[in-house]
XYZ file of C-alpha atoms in Angstrom:
105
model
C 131.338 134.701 73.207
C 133.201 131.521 72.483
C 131.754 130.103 68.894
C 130.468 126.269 69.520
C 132.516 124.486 66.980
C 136.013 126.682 69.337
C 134.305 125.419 72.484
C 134.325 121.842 71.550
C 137.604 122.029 69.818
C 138.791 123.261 73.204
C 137.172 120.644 75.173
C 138.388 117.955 72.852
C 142.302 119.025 73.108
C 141.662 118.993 77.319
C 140.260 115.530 77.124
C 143.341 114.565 75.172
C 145.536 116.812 77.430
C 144.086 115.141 80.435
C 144.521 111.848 79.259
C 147.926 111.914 78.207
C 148.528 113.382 81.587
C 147.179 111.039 83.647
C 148.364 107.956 81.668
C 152.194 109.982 82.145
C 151.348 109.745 85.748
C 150.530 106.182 85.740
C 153.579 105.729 83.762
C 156.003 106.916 86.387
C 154.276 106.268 89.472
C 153.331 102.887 89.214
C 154.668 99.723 87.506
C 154.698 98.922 84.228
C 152.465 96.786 82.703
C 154.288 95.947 78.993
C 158.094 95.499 78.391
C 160.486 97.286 80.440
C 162.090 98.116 77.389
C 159.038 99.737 76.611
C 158.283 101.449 80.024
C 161.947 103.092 79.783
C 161.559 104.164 76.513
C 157.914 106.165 76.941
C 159.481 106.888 79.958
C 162.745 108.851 78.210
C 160.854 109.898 75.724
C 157.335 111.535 77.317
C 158.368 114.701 79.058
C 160.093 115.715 75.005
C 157.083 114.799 73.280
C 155.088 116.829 75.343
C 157.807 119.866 74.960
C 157.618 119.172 71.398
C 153.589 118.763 70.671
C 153.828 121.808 72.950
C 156.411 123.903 70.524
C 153.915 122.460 67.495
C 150.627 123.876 68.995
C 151.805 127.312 69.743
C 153.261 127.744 66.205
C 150.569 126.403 64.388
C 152.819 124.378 62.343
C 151.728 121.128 60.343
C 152.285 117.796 62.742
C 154.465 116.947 59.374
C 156.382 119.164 57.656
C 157.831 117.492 54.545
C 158.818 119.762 51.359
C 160.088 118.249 48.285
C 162.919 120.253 48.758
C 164.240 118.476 51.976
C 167.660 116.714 52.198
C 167.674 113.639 53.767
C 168.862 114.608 57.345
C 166.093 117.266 57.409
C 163.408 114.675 56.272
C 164.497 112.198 59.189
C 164.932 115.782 61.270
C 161.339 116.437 61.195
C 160.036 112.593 61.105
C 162.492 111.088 64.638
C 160.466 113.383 66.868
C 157.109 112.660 65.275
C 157.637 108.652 65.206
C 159.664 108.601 68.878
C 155.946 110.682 70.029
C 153.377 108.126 68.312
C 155.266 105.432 69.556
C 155.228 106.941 72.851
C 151.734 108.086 73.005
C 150.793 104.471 72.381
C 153.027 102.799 74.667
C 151.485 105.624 77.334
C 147.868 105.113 76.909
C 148.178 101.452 76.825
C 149.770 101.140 79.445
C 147.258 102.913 81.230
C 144.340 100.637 79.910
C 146.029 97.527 80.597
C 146.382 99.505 84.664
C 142.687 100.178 84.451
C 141.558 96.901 83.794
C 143.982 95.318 86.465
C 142.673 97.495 88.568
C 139.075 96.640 87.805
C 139.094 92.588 87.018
């Protein structure tokens, strides 16, 4: 038996799953509602974050792994993905709010 605080861990990552999904459909199948530059960027951008968040999950790693240790190309190694996947996951969901309320007003 599946412990409660597991059970709505799991249905809190498929609402997030679900809505990154759908707002990735939106994003390709209809237009865009910010900048283009914007549109193709999530666009580029969405299929590695999700291959990379994907990577991230399975080994349990931190979202951030910085070490005092780091040189400089591994520092900006581990932060490009990270930033280039916030900035997408906002562009994404955005987008699809700004489609939902065209849709609605």
């Amino acid at each position: 038996m599946i412990s409660k605080n597991k059970e709505i861990l799991l249905f809190q990552r498929l609402f997030v799953w679900i809505l990154y999904l759908f707002a990735g459909f939106i994003l390709y199948s209809k237009k865009g509602y910010l900048f283009s530059s914007c549109i193709t960027f999530a666009k580029v951008i969405y299929p590695l974050s999700i291959f990379w968040l994907q990577i991230r999950i399975k080994r349990k790693e931190n979202l951030l792994p910085i070490d005092s240790s780091m040189t400089t190309s591994q520092l900006w190694f581990n932060l490009l993905p990270v930033l280039a996947s916030f900035l997408t996951v906002i562009v994404c969901i955005l987008n699809l709010f700004l489609y939902i309320t065209n849709k609605f007003i």
